[in-house]
Coordinates of C-alpha atoms in Angstrom, one line a residue:
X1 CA 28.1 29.9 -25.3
X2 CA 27.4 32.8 -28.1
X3 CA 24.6 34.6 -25.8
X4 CA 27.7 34.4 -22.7
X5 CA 29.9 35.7 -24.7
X6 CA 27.4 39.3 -26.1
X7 CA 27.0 39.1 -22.7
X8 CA 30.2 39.8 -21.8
X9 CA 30.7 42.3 -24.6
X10 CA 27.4 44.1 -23.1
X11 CA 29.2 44.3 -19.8
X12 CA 31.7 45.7 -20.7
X13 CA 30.3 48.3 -23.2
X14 CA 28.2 49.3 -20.3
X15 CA 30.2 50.2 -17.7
X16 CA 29.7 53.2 -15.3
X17 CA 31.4 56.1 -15.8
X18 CA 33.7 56.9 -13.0
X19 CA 35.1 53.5 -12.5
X20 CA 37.8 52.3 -14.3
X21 CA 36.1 49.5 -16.9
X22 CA 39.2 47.1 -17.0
X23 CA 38.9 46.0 -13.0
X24 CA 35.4 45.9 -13.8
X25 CA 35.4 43.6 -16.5
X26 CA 38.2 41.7 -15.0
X27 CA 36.7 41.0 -11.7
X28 CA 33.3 40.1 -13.7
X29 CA 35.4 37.2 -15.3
X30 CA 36.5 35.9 -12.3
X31 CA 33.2 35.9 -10.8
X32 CA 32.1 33.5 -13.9
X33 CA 34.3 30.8 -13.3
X34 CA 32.1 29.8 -10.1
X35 CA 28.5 29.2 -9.8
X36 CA 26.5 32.2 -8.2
X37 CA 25.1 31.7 -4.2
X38 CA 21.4 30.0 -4.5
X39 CA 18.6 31.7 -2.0
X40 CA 19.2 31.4 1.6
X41 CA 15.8 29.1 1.9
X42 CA 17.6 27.1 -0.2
X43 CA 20.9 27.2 1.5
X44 CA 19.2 25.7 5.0
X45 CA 17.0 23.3 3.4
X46 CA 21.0 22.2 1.3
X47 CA 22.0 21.5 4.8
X48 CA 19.0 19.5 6.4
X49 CA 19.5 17.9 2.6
X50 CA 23.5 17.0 4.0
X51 CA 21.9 15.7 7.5
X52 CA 19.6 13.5 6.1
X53 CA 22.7 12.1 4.2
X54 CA 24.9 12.0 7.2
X55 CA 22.0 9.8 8.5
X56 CA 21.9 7.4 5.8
X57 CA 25.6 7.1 5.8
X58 CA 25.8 6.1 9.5
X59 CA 22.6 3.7 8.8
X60 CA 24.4 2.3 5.8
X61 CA 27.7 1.7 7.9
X62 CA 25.6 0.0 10.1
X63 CA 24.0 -2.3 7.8
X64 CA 27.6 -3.4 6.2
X65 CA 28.8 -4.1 9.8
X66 CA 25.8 -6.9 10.4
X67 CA 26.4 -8.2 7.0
X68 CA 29.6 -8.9 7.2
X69 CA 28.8 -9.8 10.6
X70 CA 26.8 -12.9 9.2
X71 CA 30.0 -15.1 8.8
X72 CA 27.8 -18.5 7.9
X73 CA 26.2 -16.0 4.5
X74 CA 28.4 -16.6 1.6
X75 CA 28.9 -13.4 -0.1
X76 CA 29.6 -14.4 -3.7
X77 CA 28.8 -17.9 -5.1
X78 CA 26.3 -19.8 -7.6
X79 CA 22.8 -20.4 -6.7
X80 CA 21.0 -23.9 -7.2
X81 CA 19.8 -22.7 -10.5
X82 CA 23.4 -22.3 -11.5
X83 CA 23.4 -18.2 -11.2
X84 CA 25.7 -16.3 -9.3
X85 CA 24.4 -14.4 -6.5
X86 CA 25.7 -11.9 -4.4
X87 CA 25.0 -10.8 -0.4
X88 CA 22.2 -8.3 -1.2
X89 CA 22.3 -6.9 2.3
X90 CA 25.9 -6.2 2.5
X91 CA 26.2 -5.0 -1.4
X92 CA 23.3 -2.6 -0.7
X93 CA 25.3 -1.3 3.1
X94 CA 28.1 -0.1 0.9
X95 CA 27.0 1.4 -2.4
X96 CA 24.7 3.5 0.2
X97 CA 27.7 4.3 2.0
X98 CA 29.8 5.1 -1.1
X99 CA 26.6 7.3 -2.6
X100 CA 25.8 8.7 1.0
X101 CA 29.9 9.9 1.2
X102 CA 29.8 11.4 -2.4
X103 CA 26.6 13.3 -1.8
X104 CA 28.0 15.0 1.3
X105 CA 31.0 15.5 -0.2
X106 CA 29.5 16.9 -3.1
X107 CA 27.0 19.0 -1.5
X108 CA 29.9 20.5 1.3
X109 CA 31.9 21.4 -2.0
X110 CA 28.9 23.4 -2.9
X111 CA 29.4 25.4 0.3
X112 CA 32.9 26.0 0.2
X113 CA 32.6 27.1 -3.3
X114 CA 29.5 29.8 -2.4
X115 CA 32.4 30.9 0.6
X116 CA 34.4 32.3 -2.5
X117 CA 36.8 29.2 -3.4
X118 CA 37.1 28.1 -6.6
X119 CA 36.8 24.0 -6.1
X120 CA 34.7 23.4 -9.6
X121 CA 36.5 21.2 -10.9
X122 CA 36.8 18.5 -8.1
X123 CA 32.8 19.3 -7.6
X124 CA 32.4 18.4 -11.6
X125 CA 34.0 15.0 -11.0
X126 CA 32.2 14.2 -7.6
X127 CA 28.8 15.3 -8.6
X128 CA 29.4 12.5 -11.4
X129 CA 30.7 9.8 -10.4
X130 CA 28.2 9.5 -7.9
X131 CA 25.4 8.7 -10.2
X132 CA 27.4 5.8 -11.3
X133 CA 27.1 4.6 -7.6
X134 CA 23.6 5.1 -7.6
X135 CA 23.5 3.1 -10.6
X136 CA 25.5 0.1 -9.6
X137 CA 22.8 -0.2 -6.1
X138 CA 19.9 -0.1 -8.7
X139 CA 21.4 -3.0 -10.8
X140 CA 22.4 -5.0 -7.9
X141 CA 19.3 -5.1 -6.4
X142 CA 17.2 -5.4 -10.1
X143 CA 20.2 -8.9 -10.4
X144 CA 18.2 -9.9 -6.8
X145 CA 14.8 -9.4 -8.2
X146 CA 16.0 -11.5 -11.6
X147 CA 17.2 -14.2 -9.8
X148 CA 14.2 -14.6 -7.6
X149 CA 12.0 -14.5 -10.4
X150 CA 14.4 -17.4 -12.0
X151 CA 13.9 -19.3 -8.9
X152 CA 10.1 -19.0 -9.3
X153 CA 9.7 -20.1 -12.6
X154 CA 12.2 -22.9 -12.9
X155 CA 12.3 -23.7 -8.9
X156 CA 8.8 -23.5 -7.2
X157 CA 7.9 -24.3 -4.0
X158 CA 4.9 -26.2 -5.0
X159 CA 7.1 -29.0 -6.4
X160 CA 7.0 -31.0 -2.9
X161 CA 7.9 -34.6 -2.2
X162 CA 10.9 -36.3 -4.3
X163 CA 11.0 -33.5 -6.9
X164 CA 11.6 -30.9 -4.1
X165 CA 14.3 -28.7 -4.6
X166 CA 14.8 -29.4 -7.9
X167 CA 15.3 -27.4 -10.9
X168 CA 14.1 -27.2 -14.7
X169 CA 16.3 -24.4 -15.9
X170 CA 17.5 -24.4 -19.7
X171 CA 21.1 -24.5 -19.9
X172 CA 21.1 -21.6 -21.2
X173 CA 19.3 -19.3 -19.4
X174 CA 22.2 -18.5 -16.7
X175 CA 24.7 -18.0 -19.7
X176 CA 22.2 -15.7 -21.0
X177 CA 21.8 -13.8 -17.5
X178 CA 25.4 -13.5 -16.5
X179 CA 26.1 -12.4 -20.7
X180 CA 23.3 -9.2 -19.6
X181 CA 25.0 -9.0 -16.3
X182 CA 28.2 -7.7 -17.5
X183 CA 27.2 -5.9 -20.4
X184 CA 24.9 -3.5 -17.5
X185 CA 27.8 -3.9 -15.2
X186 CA 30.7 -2.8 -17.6
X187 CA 29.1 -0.6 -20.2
X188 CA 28.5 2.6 -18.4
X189 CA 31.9 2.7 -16.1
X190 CA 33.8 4.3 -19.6
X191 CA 31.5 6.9 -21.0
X192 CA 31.0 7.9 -17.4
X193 CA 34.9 8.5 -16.5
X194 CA 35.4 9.5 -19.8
X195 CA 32.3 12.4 -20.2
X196 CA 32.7 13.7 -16.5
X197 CA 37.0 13.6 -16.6
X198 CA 36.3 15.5 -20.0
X199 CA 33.8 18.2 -18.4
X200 CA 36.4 18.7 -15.8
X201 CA 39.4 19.7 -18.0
X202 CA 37.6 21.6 -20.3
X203 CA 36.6 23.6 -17.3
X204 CA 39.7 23.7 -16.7
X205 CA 41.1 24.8 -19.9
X206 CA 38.2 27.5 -19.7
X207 CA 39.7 28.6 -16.1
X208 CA 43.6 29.5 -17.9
X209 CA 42.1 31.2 -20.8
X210 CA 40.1 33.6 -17.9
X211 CA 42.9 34.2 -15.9
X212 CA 45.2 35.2 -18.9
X213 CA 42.5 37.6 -20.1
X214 CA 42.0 38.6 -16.4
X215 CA 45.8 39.2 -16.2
X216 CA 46.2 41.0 -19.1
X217 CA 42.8 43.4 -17.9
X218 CA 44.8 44.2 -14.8
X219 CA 47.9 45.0 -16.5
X220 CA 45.9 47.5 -19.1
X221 CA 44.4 48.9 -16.1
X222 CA 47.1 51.1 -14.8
X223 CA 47.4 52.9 -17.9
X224 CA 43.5 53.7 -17.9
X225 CA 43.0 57.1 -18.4
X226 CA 38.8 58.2 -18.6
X227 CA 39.7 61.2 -21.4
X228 CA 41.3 59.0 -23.8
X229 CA 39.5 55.5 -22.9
X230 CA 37.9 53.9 -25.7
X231 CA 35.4 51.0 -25.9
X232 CA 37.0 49.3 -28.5
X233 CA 40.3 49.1 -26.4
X234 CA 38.9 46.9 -24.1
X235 CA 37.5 44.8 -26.5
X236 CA 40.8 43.9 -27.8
X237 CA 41.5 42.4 -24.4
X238 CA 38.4 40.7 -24.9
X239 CA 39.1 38.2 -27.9
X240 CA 40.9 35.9 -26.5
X241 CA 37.9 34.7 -24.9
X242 CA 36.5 33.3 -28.4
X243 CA 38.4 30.3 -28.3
X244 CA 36.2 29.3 -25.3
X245 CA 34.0 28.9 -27.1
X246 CA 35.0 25.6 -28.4
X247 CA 35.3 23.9 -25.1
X248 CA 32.2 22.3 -23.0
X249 CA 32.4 24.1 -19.4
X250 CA 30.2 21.4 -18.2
X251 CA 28.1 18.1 -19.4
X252 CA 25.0 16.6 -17.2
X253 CA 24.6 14.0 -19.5
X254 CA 24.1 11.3 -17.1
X255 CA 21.4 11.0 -14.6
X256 CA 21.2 7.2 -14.1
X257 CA 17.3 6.8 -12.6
X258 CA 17.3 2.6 -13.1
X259 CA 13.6 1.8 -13.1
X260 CA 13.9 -2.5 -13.5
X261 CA 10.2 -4.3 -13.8
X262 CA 9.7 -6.9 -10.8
X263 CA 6.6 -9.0 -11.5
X264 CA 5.6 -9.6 -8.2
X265 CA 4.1 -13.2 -7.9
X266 CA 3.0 -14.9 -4.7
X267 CA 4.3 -18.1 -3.5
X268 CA 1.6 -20.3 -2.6
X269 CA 1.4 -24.6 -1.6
X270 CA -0.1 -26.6 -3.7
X271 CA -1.2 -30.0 -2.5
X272 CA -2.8 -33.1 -3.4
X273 CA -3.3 -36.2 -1.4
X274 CA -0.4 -38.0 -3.1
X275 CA 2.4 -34.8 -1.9
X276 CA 0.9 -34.2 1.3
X277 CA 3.1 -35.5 4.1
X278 CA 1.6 -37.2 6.7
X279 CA 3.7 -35.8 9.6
X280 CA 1.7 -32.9 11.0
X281 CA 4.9 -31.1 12.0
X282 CA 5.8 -31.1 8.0
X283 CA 2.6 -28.9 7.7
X284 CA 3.8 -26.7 9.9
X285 CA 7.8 -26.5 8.8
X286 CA 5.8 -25.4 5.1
X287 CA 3.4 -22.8 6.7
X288 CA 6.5 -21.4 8.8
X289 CA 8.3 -21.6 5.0
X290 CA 5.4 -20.0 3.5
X291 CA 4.6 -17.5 6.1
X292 CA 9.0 -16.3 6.2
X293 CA 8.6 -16.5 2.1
X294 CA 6.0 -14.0 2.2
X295 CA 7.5 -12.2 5.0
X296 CA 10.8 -11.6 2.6
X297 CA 8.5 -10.7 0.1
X298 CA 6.9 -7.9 1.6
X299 CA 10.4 -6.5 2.2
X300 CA 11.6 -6.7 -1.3
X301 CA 8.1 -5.0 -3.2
X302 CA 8.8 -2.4 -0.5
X303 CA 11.6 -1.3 -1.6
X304 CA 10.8 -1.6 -5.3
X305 CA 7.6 1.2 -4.2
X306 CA 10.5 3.3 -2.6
X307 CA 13.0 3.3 -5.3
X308 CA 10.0 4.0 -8.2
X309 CA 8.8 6.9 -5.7
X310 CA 12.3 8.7 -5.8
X311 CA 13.3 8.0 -9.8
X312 CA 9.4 9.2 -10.4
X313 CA 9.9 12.4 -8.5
X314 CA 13.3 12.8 -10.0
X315 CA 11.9 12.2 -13.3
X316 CA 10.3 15.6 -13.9
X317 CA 13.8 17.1 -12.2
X318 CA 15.9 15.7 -15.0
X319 CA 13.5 16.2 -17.8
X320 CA 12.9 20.2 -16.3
X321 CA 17.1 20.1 -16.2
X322 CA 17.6 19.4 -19.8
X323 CA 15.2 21.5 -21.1
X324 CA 16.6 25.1 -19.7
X325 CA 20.4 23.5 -20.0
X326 CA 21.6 26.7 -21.9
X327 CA 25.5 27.9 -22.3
X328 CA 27.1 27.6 -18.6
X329 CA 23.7 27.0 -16.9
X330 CA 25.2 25.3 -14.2
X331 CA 26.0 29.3 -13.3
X332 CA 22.0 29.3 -13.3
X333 CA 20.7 29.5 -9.4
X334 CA 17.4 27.8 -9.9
X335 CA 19.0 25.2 -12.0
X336 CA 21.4 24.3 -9.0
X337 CA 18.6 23.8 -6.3
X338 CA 17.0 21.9 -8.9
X339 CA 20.1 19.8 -8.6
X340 CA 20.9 20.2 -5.3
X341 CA 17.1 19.4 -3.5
X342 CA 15.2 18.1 -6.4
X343 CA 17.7 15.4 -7.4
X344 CA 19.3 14.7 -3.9
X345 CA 16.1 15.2 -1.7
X346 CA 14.2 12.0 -2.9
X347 CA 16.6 10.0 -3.0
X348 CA 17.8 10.9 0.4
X349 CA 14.2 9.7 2.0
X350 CA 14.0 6.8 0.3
X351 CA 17.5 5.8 0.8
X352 CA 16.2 6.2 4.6
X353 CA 13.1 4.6 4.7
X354 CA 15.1 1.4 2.7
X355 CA 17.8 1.1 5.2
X356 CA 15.7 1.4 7.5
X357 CA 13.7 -1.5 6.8
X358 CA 16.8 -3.4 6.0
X359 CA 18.2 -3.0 9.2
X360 CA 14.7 -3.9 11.0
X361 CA 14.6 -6.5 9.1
X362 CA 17.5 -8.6 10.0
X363 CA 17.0 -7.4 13.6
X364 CA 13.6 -9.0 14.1
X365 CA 14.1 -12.4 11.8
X366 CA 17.4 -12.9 12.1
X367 CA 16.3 -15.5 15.4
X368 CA 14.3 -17.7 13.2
X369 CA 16.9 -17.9 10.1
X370 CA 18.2 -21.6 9.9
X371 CA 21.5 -20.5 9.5
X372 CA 21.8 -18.7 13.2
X373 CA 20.4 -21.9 14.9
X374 CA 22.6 -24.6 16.4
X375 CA 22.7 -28.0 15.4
X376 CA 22.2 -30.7 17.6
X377 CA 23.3 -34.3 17.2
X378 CA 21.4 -36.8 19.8
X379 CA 21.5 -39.8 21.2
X380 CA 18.5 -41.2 19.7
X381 CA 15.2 -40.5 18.1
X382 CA 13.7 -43.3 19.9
X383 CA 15.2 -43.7 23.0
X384 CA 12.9 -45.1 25.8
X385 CA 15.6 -45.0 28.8
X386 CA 16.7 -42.0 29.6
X387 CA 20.2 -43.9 30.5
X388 CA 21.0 -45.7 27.6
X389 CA 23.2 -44.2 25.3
X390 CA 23.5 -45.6 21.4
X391 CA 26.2 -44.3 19.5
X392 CA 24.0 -43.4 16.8
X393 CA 26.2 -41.8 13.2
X394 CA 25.2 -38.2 12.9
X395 CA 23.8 -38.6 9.7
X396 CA 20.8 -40.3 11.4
X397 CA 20.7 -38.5 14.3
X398 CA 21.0 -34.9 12.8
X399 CA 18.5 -32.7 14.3
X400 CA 18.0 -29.0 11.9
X401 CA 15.9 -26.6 13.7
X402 CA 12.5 -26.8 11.7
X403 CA 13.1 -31.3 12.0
X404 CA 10.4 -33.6 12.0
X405 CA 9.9 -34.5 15.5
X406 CA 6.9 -35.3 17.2
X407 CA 5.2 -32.8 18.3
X408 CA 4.6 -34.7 22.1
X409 CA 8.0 -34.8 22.5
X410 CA 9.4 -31.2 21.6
X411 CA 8.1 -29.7 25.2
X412 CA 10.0 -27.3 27.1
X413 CA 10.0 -25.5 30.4
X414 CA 10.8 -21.8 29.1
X415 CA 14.0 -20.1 30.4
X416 CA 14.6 -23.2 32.3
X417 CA 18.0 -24.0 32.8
X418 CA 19.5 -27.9 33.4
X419 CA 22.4 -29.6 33.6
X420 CA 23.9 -31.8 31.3
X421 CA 25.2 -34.3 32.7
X422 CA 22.2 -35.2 34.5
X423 CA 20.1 -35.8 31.2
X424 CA 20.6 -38.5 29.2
X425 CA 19.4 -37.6 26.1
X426 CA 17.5 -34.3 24.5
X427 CA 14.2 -36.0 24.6
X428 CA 14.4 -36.3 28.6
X429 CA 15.1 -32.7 28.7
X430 CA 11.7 -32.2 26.6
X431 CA 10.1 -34.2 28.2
X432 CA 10.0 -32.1 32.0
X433 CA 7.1 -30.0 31.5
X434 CA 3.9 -31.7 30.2
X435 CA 1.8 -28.5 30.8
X436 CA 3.2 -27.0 27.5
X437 CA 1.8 -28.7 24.1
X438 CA 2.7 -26.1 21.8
X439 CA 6.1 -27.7 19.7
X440 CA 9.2 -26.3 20.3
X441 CA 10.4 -24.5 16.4
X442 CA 13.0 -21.8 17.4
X443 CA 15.3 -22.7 20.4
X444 CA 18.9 -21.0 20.9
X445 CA 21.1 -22.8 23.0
X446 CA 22.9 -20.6 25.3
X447 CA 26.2 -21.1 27.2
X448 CA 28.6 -20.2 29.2
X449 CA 31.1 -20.1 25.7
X450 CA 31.1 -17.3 23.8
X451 CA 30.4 -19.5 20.6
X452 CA 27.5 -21.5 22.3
X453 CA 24.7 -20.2 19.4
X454 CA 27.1 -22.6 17.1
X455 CA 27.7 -24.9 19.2
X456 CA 27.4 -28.4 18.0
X457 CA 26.7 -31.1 20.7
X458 CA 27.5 -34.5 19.8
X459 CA 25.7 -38.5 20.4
X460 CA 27.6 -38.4 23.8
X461 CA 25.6 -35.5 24.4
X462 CA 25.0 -37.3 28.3
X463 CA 28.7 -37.8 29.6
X464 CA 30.0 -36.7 32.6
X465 CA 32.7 -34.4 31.4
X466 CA 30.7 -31.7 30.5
X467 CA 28.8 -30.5 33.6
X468 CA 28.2 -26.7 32.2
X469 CA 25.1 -25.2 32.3
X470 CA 22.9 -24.6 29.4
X471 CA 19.5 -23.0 28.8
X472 CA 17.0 -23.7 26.3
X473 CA 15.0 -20.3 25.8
X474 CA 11.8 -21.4 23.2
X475 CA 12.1 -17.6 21.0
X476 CA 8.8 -18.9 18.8
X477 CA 6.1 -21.7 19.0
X478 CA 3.7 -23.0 16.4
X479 CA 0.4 -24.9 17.2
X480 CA -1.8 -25.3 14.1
X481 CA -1.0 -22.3 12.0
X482 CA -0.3 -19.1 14.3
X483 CA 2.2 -18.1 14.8
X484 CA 2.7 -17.0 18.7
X485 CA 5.3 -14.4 19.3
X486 CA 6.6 -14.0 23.0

């Protein structure tokens, strides 16, 4: 603040003769109060910068949409290991959209200021509070990565047969998780409000002690006279601007770049001739498991690579930041585009890229998730006669996409539509192609409701009453272990 304020007094000892020194000075003040207009390279690559973000924002409305969307996905609840969990994909749709709104809004105030309107201090506050957006999306998704890695150590997949499923967590260890969770989650929201709500009254407080010095500039300014000016006279004007000195115009001290350690570890099957299952078709279900497992997995290291690509580029932004943040250097042009393209930029592709992928994502496996498959309830498992009908409970008789059937029976006649109540059970409907051997693993029942992908059809799955149409579209077979798209 000391080398502003000589250079204030410099200023105004230097003023051309022949203009009067008080409107000068005064109008130099003013011009203070608002940070100088960057390069006009810079100012187009700012607004490709506030496209890109318009982008994101529309991508991350999109993804909150088909998360909430996914009405049988639980947002909040406990896992089996006993830790609370959260719905990744709609959690990461809006802290985007929040961070994508803030940037725009931040980097648009950044335009209207450059236009000659003094909008600082609402800039000081958004360009803030953003980061502790972009801080929240880091530790949600770093909680995701915890968890899995939980789920791997004290749940493994290669526990198979009557220990399946089952857990060896220490009681502890979820206290312990959920104690870290909210001392990340609640630690930063303070200092944050505080610091930033702080910076922006100060500035403030900086602006009225300008515009009283300005005033009292203009008022001494009629009376100039250039025979009986003296420096010194102008200077008296000038004191009042010590007492800035004392107030912080502006405080960066938070640029949250979360970089969390995921130890990537592949899930593989373990077995021995006392686990494995005997049912070929139980081979497969785990090889679909496996193959989805890894699938998921792919997803979740790519968007650890994208968020370490943006905080590493961002890294040498920050640290350049700090080391030339001198008094009111958020008047410096260069350190603005630092702010505005070096921080923003990177984050704005990889923001992209992981939305992107997100979206793709539930796009293309959404078909084969067991929670957007029907259930169907039978008549029997065993049923030789295509006209009896045993009302068998739906306990036994509960057929989950992925079940256990043999794989001679689950054949289909693709996009082949029937009607109901001339079948008298699902076997019989399998049963009318033999030309097909591949087994039937992904099927979506489709009807004339609107509901009919939840549809639940019941034992008396072959009365009369209900004569409507269905068809049976196979969306994925297995044979062996390919996988055969359509």
């Amino acid at each position: 603040m000391v080398t502003y304020q000589n250079a204030i007094v410099n200023f105004a000892m230097n003023v051309p003769t022949g203009h009067n020194p008080y409107i000068v000075v005064a109008h130099h003040l003013v011009g203070l109060l608002v940070p100088p207009p960057i390069a006009t390279w810079a100012r187009w690559l700012q607004r490709v910068v506030i496209a890109g973000y318009l982008v994101m924002f529309i991508q991350s409305c999109r993804l909150t949409y088909m998360g909430l969307k996914r009405r049988s996905y639980q947002r909040v609840g406990f896992d089996e290991l006993g830790i609370i969990y959260i719905d990744s994909i709609t959690a990461s749709g809006i802290a985007y959209t929040l961070y994508a709104s803030l940037v725009i809004t931040d980097l648009i105030l950044d335009e209207v200021i450059s236009s000659g309107k003094n909008a600082v201090a609402v800039w000081i506050i958004v360009y803030g509070y953003k980061f502790l957006i972009l801080y929240y999306l880091g530790l949600s998704f770093l909680w995701t990565c915890a968890r899995h890695c939980a789920s791997l150590q004290w749940k493994s997949p290669r526990h198979i047969g009557p220990s399946f499923g089952r857990s060896n967590i220490p009681k502890l260890a979820p206290w312990i998780m959920h104690l870290i969770l909210i001392v990340f989650f609640f630690w930063p929201i303070a200092p944050v409000i505080y610091q930033f709500a702080a910076a922006k009254n100060e500035y403030n407080l900086i602006k009225n002690i300008v515009l009283s010095v300005n005033q009292e500039l203009l008022q001494s300014a009629g009376s100039f006279s250039p025979k009986s000016y003296k420096n010194y006279q102008l200077l008296v004007n000038l004191v009042p601007l010590q007492s800035v000195i004392g107030h912080v115009a502006f405080t960066p001290f938070l640029f949250y770049a979360l970089q969390g350690l995921y130890r990537y570890r592949k899930s593989e099957f373990y077995y021995s001739d006392t686990l494995v299952m005997s049912n070929q078709d139980n081979n497969q279900e785990l090889r679909l498991m496996a193959n989805t497992t890894q699938k998921k997995r792919k997803l979740v290291v790519s968007r650890v690579l994208l968020a370490y690509t943006g905080y590493l580029v961002q890294g040498p932004v920050m640290t350049w930041q700090l080391a030339t943040a001198r008094d009111w250097f958020f008047l410096d042009p260069n350190w603005l585009i630092g702010s505005h393209l070096g921080l923003h930029g990177p984050q704005m592709i990889s923001g992209n890229i992981t939305l992107f992928l997100l979206v793709y994502t539930i796009r293309m496996h959404a078909p084969s998730c067991k929670d957007n498959l029907p259930t169907i309830r039978m008549a029997s498992k065993t049923l030789k006669d295509p006209g009896t009908r045993n009302k068998a409970t739906p306990s036994n008789n509960r057929i989950e996409p992925f079940s256990s059937l043999n794989t001679n029976v689950l054949q289909i006649i693709d996009h082949t539509e029937y009607n109901i109540h001339n079948i008298g059970s699902i076997e019989t409907l399998l049963q009318h192609d033999t030309n097909h051997t591949p087994s039937l693993r992904n099927c979506e029942v489709m009807s004339e409701k609107p509901t009919g992908l939840r549809t639940t059809f019941e034992s008396d799955i072959g009365s009369s009453n209900n004569t409507k149409p269905i068809k049976l579209v196979s969306r994925r077979y297995i044979q062996n272990t390919n996988v055969l798209e359509e």
